[in-house]
């Protein structure tokens, strides 16, 4: 189909560290030692992966017990095109595997040689461990159709213990292709020429920025292009004090919502040229554009905002736009 909209790859990615708690931490520590653990509830059910409490009664669970290492596939789904972060590079199955001695099943990958004809409910599987283990669910690379050598290998190492895991990195990575569509493409193209274009609703007259094509309140097309100013008023703000990998500047710095003159929706951007402690609601700011040679169809054409020197706007002038 012919269209004049932009399309671009987009990756949403962030890694944080999370505490595991005593039960999951112990489970992850056992994985590092090539052991699989469960916990027993007061009713005698064995949960693996372990839970911190009995999901049926809310009671505490008992001490850890070894389960597996073998198990049985209770259900599965086939992944014909693995993604880069998947644990198996060739086609594989995500499966629920009920480990021997457990009453619940754990979700993990099953590598059956890339052929979906080899996976079935009821298949006996055993774990394949990574050579280098860090105390992560990824230490268990995947399950494979059971064979005795894998089972023997695990049993010989079952007495190791390196203790529970207290913290774990937790990574999120999502790859998209973003299709901007006609209205957002118009907005992006205008930014390459130092113009900021919103879309006005003919019914309620609100100017949406970026333009959305339709007014979510009135449910009518809101495609009347309206140019707004490259200066405006800070409606809300946030001072970033914690460093992170993608930070544009060393902290502290301020991220602001700016209600541009002529728009009814604030945009989010950075403010410079003022101490973070002095950033405030109602502060008047103006856009600092990148040099002409660096302009492009992106909000990054505005490097940041800086104080314009005008008197602060009243709270009443922004209270309907927060
Ligand atoms: Zn409207």
Short mmCIF file of C-alpha atoms and ligand atoms in Angstrom, two decimals:
data_model
loop_
_atom_site.label_atom_id
_atom_site.label_comp_id
_atom_site.label_asym_id
_atom_site.label_seq_id
_atom_site.Cartn_x
_atom_site.Cartn_y
_atom_site.Cartn_z
CA UNK A 1 0.00 0.00 0.00
CA UNK A 2 1.26 3.46 -0.83
CA UNK A 3 1.52 5.91 2.05
CA UNK A 4 3.70 8.85 2.93
CA UNK A 5 4.20 8.00 6.59
CA UNK A 6 7.46 7.32 8.31
CA UNK A 7 8.52 3.89 9.45
CA UNK A 8 11.44 3.24 11.75
CA UNK A 9 12.86 0.52 13.97
CA UNK A 10 12.43 1.18 17.65
CA UNK A 11 13.91 -0.58 20.64
CA UNK A 12 12.57 -0.21 24.15
CA UNK A 13 15.23 -1.56 26.47
CA UNK A 14 16.01 -1.23 30.12
CA UNK A 15 17.77 -3.31 32.74
CA UNK A 16 17.16 -3.06 36.42
CA UNK A 17 18.24 -5.01 39.45
CA UNK A 18 15.64 -6.64 41.61
CA UNK A 19 15.84 -8.37 44.94
CA UNK A 20 14.86 -12.00 44.79
CA UNK A 21 13.57 -12.63 48.29
CA UNK A 22 14.57 -15.69 50.34
CA UNK A 23 12.59 -18.37 48.47
CA UNK A 24 13.32 -17.41 44.86
CA UNK A 25 16.89 -16.51 45.85
CA UNK A 26 17.40 -20.02 47.17
CA UNK A 27 15.85 -21.50 44.02
CA UNK A 28 18.22 -19.44 41.80
CA UNK A 29 21.21 -20.39 43.95
CA UNK A 30 20.29 -24.05 43.49
CA UNK A 31 20.15 -23.58 39.70
CA UNK A 32 23.73 -22.32 39.82
CA UNK A 33 24.55 -25.63 41.51
CA UNK A 34 22.60 -27.53 38.85
CA UNK A 35 19.83 -28.47 41.22
CA UNK A 36 16.08 -27.98 40.95
CA UNK A 37 14.13 -27.19 44.09
CA UNK A 38 10.54 -27.03 45.17
CA UNK A 39 8.74 -26.35 48.42
CA UNK A 40 6.08 -28.41 50.16
CA UNK A 41 2.84 -26.87 51.37
CA UNK A 42 1.15 -27.91 54.59
CA UNK A 43 -1.30 -29.94 52.50
CA UNK A 44 1.62 -31.87 51.02
CA UNK A 45 1.67 -30.34 47.54
CA UNK A 46 5.10 -29.64 46.08
CA UNK A 47 5.43 -26.32 44.25
CA UNK A 48 8.25 -25.96 41.72
CA UNK A 49 9.22 -23.28 40.92
CA UNK A 50 8.72 -22.54 44.61
CA UNK A 51 6.28 -19.92 45.81
CA UNK A 52 6.75 -17.80 48.89
CA UNK A 53 3.38 -18.94 50.24
CA UNK A 54 0.73 -21.54 49.54
CA UNK A 55 -1.42 -20.02 46.77
CA UNK A 56 -4.45 -21.92 48.06
CA UNK A 57 -4.29 -21.04 51.75
CA UNK A 58 -1.83 -18.14 51.99
CA UNK A 59 0.17 -20.12 54.58
CA UNK A 60 3.94 -20.19 54.71
CA UNK A 61 5.60 -23.01 52.82
CA UNK A 62 8.06 -25.52 54.20
CA UNK A 63 11.76 -26.08 53.68
CA UNK A 64 13.12 -26.60 50.16
CA UNK A 65 13.22 -30.10 48.72
CA UNK A 66 14.93 -31.41 45.62
CA UNK A 67 12.77 -32.21 42.60
CA UNK A 68 13.58 -33.49 39.13
CA UNK A 69 15.91 -33.24 37.42
CA UNK A 70 13.69 -35.07 34.93
CA UNK A 71 10.13 -34.10 34.20
CA UNK A 72 7.25 -34.38 31.83
CA UNK A 73 5.87 -31.89 29.29
CA UNK A 74 2.27 -31.09 30.25
CA UNK A 75 1.60 -28.59 27.47
CA UNK A 76 3.64 -26.65 24.92
CA UNK A 77 3.64 -24.10 22.12
CA UNK A 78 6.01 -24.03 19.15
CA UNK A 79 8.32 -21.10 18.39
CA UNK A 80 9.16 -21.34 14.70
CA UNK A 81 11.22 -18.13 14.58
CA UNK A 82 13.27 -17.62 17.75
CA UNK A 83 14.14 -14.05 18.76
CA UNK A 84 17.71 -13.02 19.65
CA UNK A 85 17.17 -13.28 23.41
CA UNK A 86 15.41 -16.63 23.33
CA UNK A 87 17.35 -19.42 25.07
CA UNK A 88 17.48 -21.64 21.98
CA UNK A 89 18.68 -20.36 18.60
CA UNK A 90 16.77 -22.86 16.47
CA UNK A 91 13.00 -23.48 16.50
CA UNK A 92 11.95 -24.76 19.92
CA UNK A 93 8.96 -25.17 22.23
CA UNK A 94 7.94 -23.16 25.25
CA UNK A 95 6.53 -25.81 27.53
CA UNK A 96 5.15 -26.39 30.98
CA UNK A 97 7.36 -29.06 32.52
CA UNK A 98 6.23 -30.86 35.69
CA UNK A 99 9.40 -32.00 37.38
CA UNK A 100 9.50 -35.40 39.05
CA UNK A 101 8.28 -34.98 42.61
CA UNK A 102 6.47 -31.70 41.92
CA UNK A 103 2.75 -31.07 41.65
CA UNK A 104 3.05 -27.88 39.63
CA UNK A 105 4.80 -27.20 36.32
CA UNK A 106 7.45 -24.66 35.39
CA UNK A 107 7.60 -22.76 32.13
CA UNK A 108 10.79 -23.27 30.16
CA UNK A 109 12.17 -23.97 26.70
CA UNK A 110 12.43 -27.47 25.26
CA UNK A 111 14.96 -28.09 22.49
CA UNK A 112 13.91 -31.03 20.35
CA UNK A 113 16.35 -30.48 17.50
CA UNK A 114 14.34 -27.85 15.68
CA UNK A 115 11.62 -30.26 14.55
CA UNK A 116 8.12 -29.67 15.94
CA UNK A 117 7.36 -33.34 15.23
CA UNK A 118 9.55 -34.27 18.20
CA UNK A 119 7.60 -32.39 20.88
CA UNK A 120 4.45 -33.77 22.47
CA UNK A 121 2.52 -33.67 25.70
CA UNK A 122 3.84 -36.44 27.92
CA UNK A 123 7.40 -36.23 26.60
CA UNK A 124 10.03 -37.01 29.24
CA UNK A 125 12.67 -34.27 29.43
CA UNK A 126 15.77 -33.44 31.44
CA UNK A 127 17.64 -30.18 31.90
CA UNK A 128 20.55 -28.93 29.83
CA UNK A 129 22.71 -26.66 31.99
CA UNK A 130 24.92 -23.82 30.88
CA UNK A 131 28.63 -24.27 31.43
CA UNK A 132 28.87 -20.86 33.13
CA UNK A 133 26.12 -20.30 35.66
CA UNK A 134 25.34 -17.12 37.54
CA UNK A 135 22.30 -17.90 39.66
CA UNK A 136 19.67 -17.19 37.02
CA UNK A 137 16.80 -19.07 35.43
CA UNK A 138 19.02 -18.97 32.33
CA UNK A 139 21.47 -21.31 34.08
CA UNK A 140 18.98 -23.91 33.00
CA UNK A 141 19.51 -23.39 29.28
CA UNK A 142 16.53 -25.51 28.29
CA UNK A 143 15.07 -28.97 28.65
CA UNK A 144 15.87 -31.72 26.15
CA UNK A 145 14.33 -35.15 25.59
CA UNK A 146 15.49 -37.25 28.48
CA UNK A 147 18.61 -39.35 28.30
CA UNK A 148 20.37 -41.06 31.15
CA UNK A 149 23.72 -39.34 30.79
CA UNK A 150 22.21 -35.93 31.52
CA UNK A 151 20.45 -37.32 34.59
CA UNK A 152 23.66 -38.94 35.89
CA UNK A 153 25.65 -35.75 35.39
CA UNK A 154 23.24 -33.74 37.47
CA UNK A 155 23.10 -36.29 40.27
CA UNK A 156 26.85 -36.26 40.73
CA UNK A 157 26.80 -32.51 41.30
CA UNK A 158 23.79 -32.36 43.54
CA UNK A 159 25.80 -31.84 46.71
CA UNK A 160 27.34 -28.50 45.67
CA UNK A 161 26.04 -25.42 47.37
CA UNK A 162 27.02 -21.81 46.74
CA UNK A 163 24.18 -20.19 48.65
CA UNK A 164 21.13 -18.18 47.70
CA UNK A 165 21.03 -15.29 45.23
CA UNK A 166 20.10 -11.92 46.73
CA UNK A 167 19.90 -9.67 43.66
CA UNK A 168 19.38 -10.40 39.97
CA UNK A 169 19.59 -8.26 36.82
CA UNK A 170 16.26 -8.16 35.06
CA UNK A 171 16.41 -7.10 31.44
CA UNK A 172 13.54 -5.98 29.26
CA UNK A 173 14.06 -5.56 25.52
CA UNK A 174 11.29 -5.00 23.02
CA UNK A 175 11.94 -4.40 19.31
CA UNK A 176 9.25 -2.70 17.30
CA UNK A 177 8.77 -1.27 13.86
CA UNK A 178 6.95 1.99 14.39
CA UNK A 179 4.76 3.28 11.61
CA UNK A 180 4.15 6.92 12.31
CA UNK A 181 1.04 7.32 10.19
CA UNK A 182 0.00 10.40 8.27
CA UNK A 183 -0.55 12.86 11.11
CA UNK A 184 2.50 11.98 13.16
CA UNK A 185 4.59 12.00 9.95
CA UNK A 186 3.39 15.55 9.23
CA UNK A 187 4.44 16.56 12.74
CA UNK A 188 7.86 14.95 12.36
CA UNK A 189 8.52 16.48 8.94
CA UNK A 190 7.63 19.93 10.28
CA UNK A 191 10.22 19.55 13.06
CA UNK A 192 12.90 19.24 10.37
CA UNK A 193 11.99 22.79 9.32
CA UNK A 194 11.79 24.18 12.87
CA UNK A 195 8.02 24.15 12.91
CA UNK A 196 5.76 22.45 15.46
CA UNK A 197 2.43 21.31 14.05
CA UNK A 198 -0.53 20.10 16.08
CA UNK A 199 -3.99 18.93 15.05
CA UNK A 200 -7.13 20.86 16.02
CA UNK A 201 -10.44 19.20 16.83
CA UNK A 202 -13.25 21.03 15.00
CA UNK A 203 -15.68 20.21 17.80
CA UNK A 204 -13.96 21.04 21.10
CA UNK A 205 -11.20 23.14 19.39
CA UNK A 206 -8.45 21.44 21.40
CA UNK A 207 -5.08 21.29 19.69
CA UNK A 208 -3.45 17.89 20.10
CA UNK A 209 0.31 17.73 20.06
CA UNK A 210 1.52 15.55 18.49
CA UNK A 211 -1.56 15.42 16.25
CA UNK A 212 -3.56 12.22 16.66
CA UNK A 213 -5.84 12.32 13.66
CA UNK A 214 -8.93 11.96 15.83
CA UNK A 215 -10.12 13.64 19.00
CA UNK A 216 -10.35 11.00 21.76
CA UNK A 217 -12.97 13.08 23.56
CA UNK A 218 -15.26 13.96 20.65
CA UNK A 219 -14.56 10.97 18.43
CA UNK A 220 -14.29 13.10 15.30
CA UNK A 221 -11.36 13.73 12.92
CA UNK A 222 -8.99 16.30 14.42
CA UNK A 223 -6.85 16.81 11.36
CA UNK A 224 -6.85 20.59 10.93
CA UNK A 225 -3.11 21.28 11.01
CA UNK A 226 -2.25 24.08 13.39
CA UNK A 227 1.20 25.49 13.97
CA UNK A 228 2.04 26.18 17.59
CA UNK A 229 4.84 28.28 19.10
CA UNK A 230 8.26 26.97 20.03
CA UNK A 231 7.91 28.51 23.46
CA UNK A 232 5.59 27.69 26.26
CA UNK A 233 5.03 27.05 29.95
CA UNK A 234 6.34 24.30 32.23
CA UNK A 235 3.30 22.51 33.62
CA UNK A 236 5.04 19.76 35.59
CA UNK A 237 8.61 18.57 35.98
CA UNK A 238 10.84 15.90 37.43
CA UNK A 239 14.41 16.23 38.69
CA UNK A 240 16.49 13.21 37.70
CA UNK A 241 19.09 12.48 40.35
CA UNK A 242 19.85 8.82 39.73
CA UNK A 243 22.32 8.06 36.92
CA UNK A 244 21.38 5.50 34.28
CA UNK A 245 22.94 4.27 31.06
CA UNK A 246 20.86 6.32 28.62
CA UNK A 247 20.88 9.57 30.62
CA UNK A 248 21.46 12.56 28.30
CA UNK A 249 23.47 14.45 30.95
CA UNK A 250 25.06 13.69 34.28
CA UNK A 251 22.40 14.20 36.97
CA UNK A 252 20.88 16.23 38.38
CA UNK A 253 18.87 17.60 35.47
CA UNK A 254 15.21 18.40 34.85
CA UNK A 255 12.70 16.71 32.60
CA UNK A 256 9.67 18.92 31.97
CA UNK A 257 6.21 18.88 30.48
CA UNK A 258 5.95 22.02 28.32
CA UNK A 259 2.61 23.43 27.23
CA UNK A 260 3.57 25.18 24.02
CA UNK A 261 1.64 28.36 23.25
CA UNK A 262 -1.30 27.37 21.06
CA UNK A 263 -1.36 23.70 22.15
CA UNK A 264 -3.64 22.00 24.63
CA UNK A 265 -1.37 19.03 25.41
CA UNK A 266 2.11 19.38 26.90
CA UNK A 267 5.10 17.68 25.32
CA UNK A 268 7.90 16.13 27.34
CA UNK A 269 11.43 17.42 26.99
CA UNK A 270 14.50 18.55 28.90
CA UNK A 271 15.27 21.97 30.28
CA UNK A 272 18.76 23.46 30.58
CA UNK A 273 20.15 26.84 31.45
CA UNK A 274 18.62 26.84 34.90
CA UNK A 275 19.53 25.10 38.11
CA UNK A 276 17.27 22.07 38.61
CA UNK A 277 16.19 23.49 41.97
CA UNK A 278 14.83 26.57 40.21
CA UNK A 279 12.63 24.71 37.74
CA UNK A 280 8.98 25.34 38.65
CA UNK A 281 5.44 25.09 37.42
CA UNK A 282 4.54 28.15 35.34
CA UNK A 283 8.14 28.83 34.26
CA UNK A 284 8.27 30.20 30.73
CA UNK A 285 10.70 28.42 28.38
CA UNK A 286 11.69 28.48 24.72
CA UNK A 287 13.03 25.77 22.45
CA UNK A 288 16.74 25.56 21.69
CA UNK A 289 16.95 24.03 18.23
CA UNK A 290 19.95 22.06 16.99
CA UNK A 291 22.04 23.69 14.21
CA UNK A 292 20.26 23.68 10.84
CA UNK A 293 22.56 21.00 9.47
CA UNK A 294 21.43 18.64 12.23
CA UNK A 295 17.68 19.21 11.85
CA UNK A 296 15.67 16.11 11.09
CA UNK A 297 12.17 14.64 11.36
CA UNK A 298 12.49 14.03 15.10
CA UNK A 299 11.75 15.78 18.37
CA UNK A 300 15.51 15.64 18.89
CA UNK A 301 15.61 18.64 16.52
CA UNK A 302 14.82 20.53 19.70
CA UNK A 303 17.96 20.08 21.78
CA UNK A 304 16.26 21.21 24.97
CA UNK A 305 14.27 24.10 26.38
CA UNK A 306 15.73 27.03 28.31
CA UNK A 307 14.17 29.83 30.35
CA UNK A 308 12.77 32.56 28.06
CA UNK A 309 13.03 35.31 30.65
CA UNK A 310 9.31 36.06 30.54
CA UNK A 311 7.37 36.34 33.82
CA UNK A 312 5.93 33.07 35.08
CA UNK A 313 2.50 32.08 33.79
CA UNK A 314 -0.30 31.83 36.35
CA UNK A 315 -1.43 28.49 37.68
CA UNK A 316 -4.91 29.18 36.29
CA UNK A 317 -3.46 29.33 32.76
CA UNK A 318 -2.14 25.75 32.99
CA UNK A 319 -4.45 23.99 35.45
CA UNK A 320 -6.60 22.60 32.64
CA UNK A 321 -3.58 21.11 30.88
CA UNK A 322 -1.85 19.08 33.58
ZN1 LIG B 1 -12.66 17.29 20.40
#
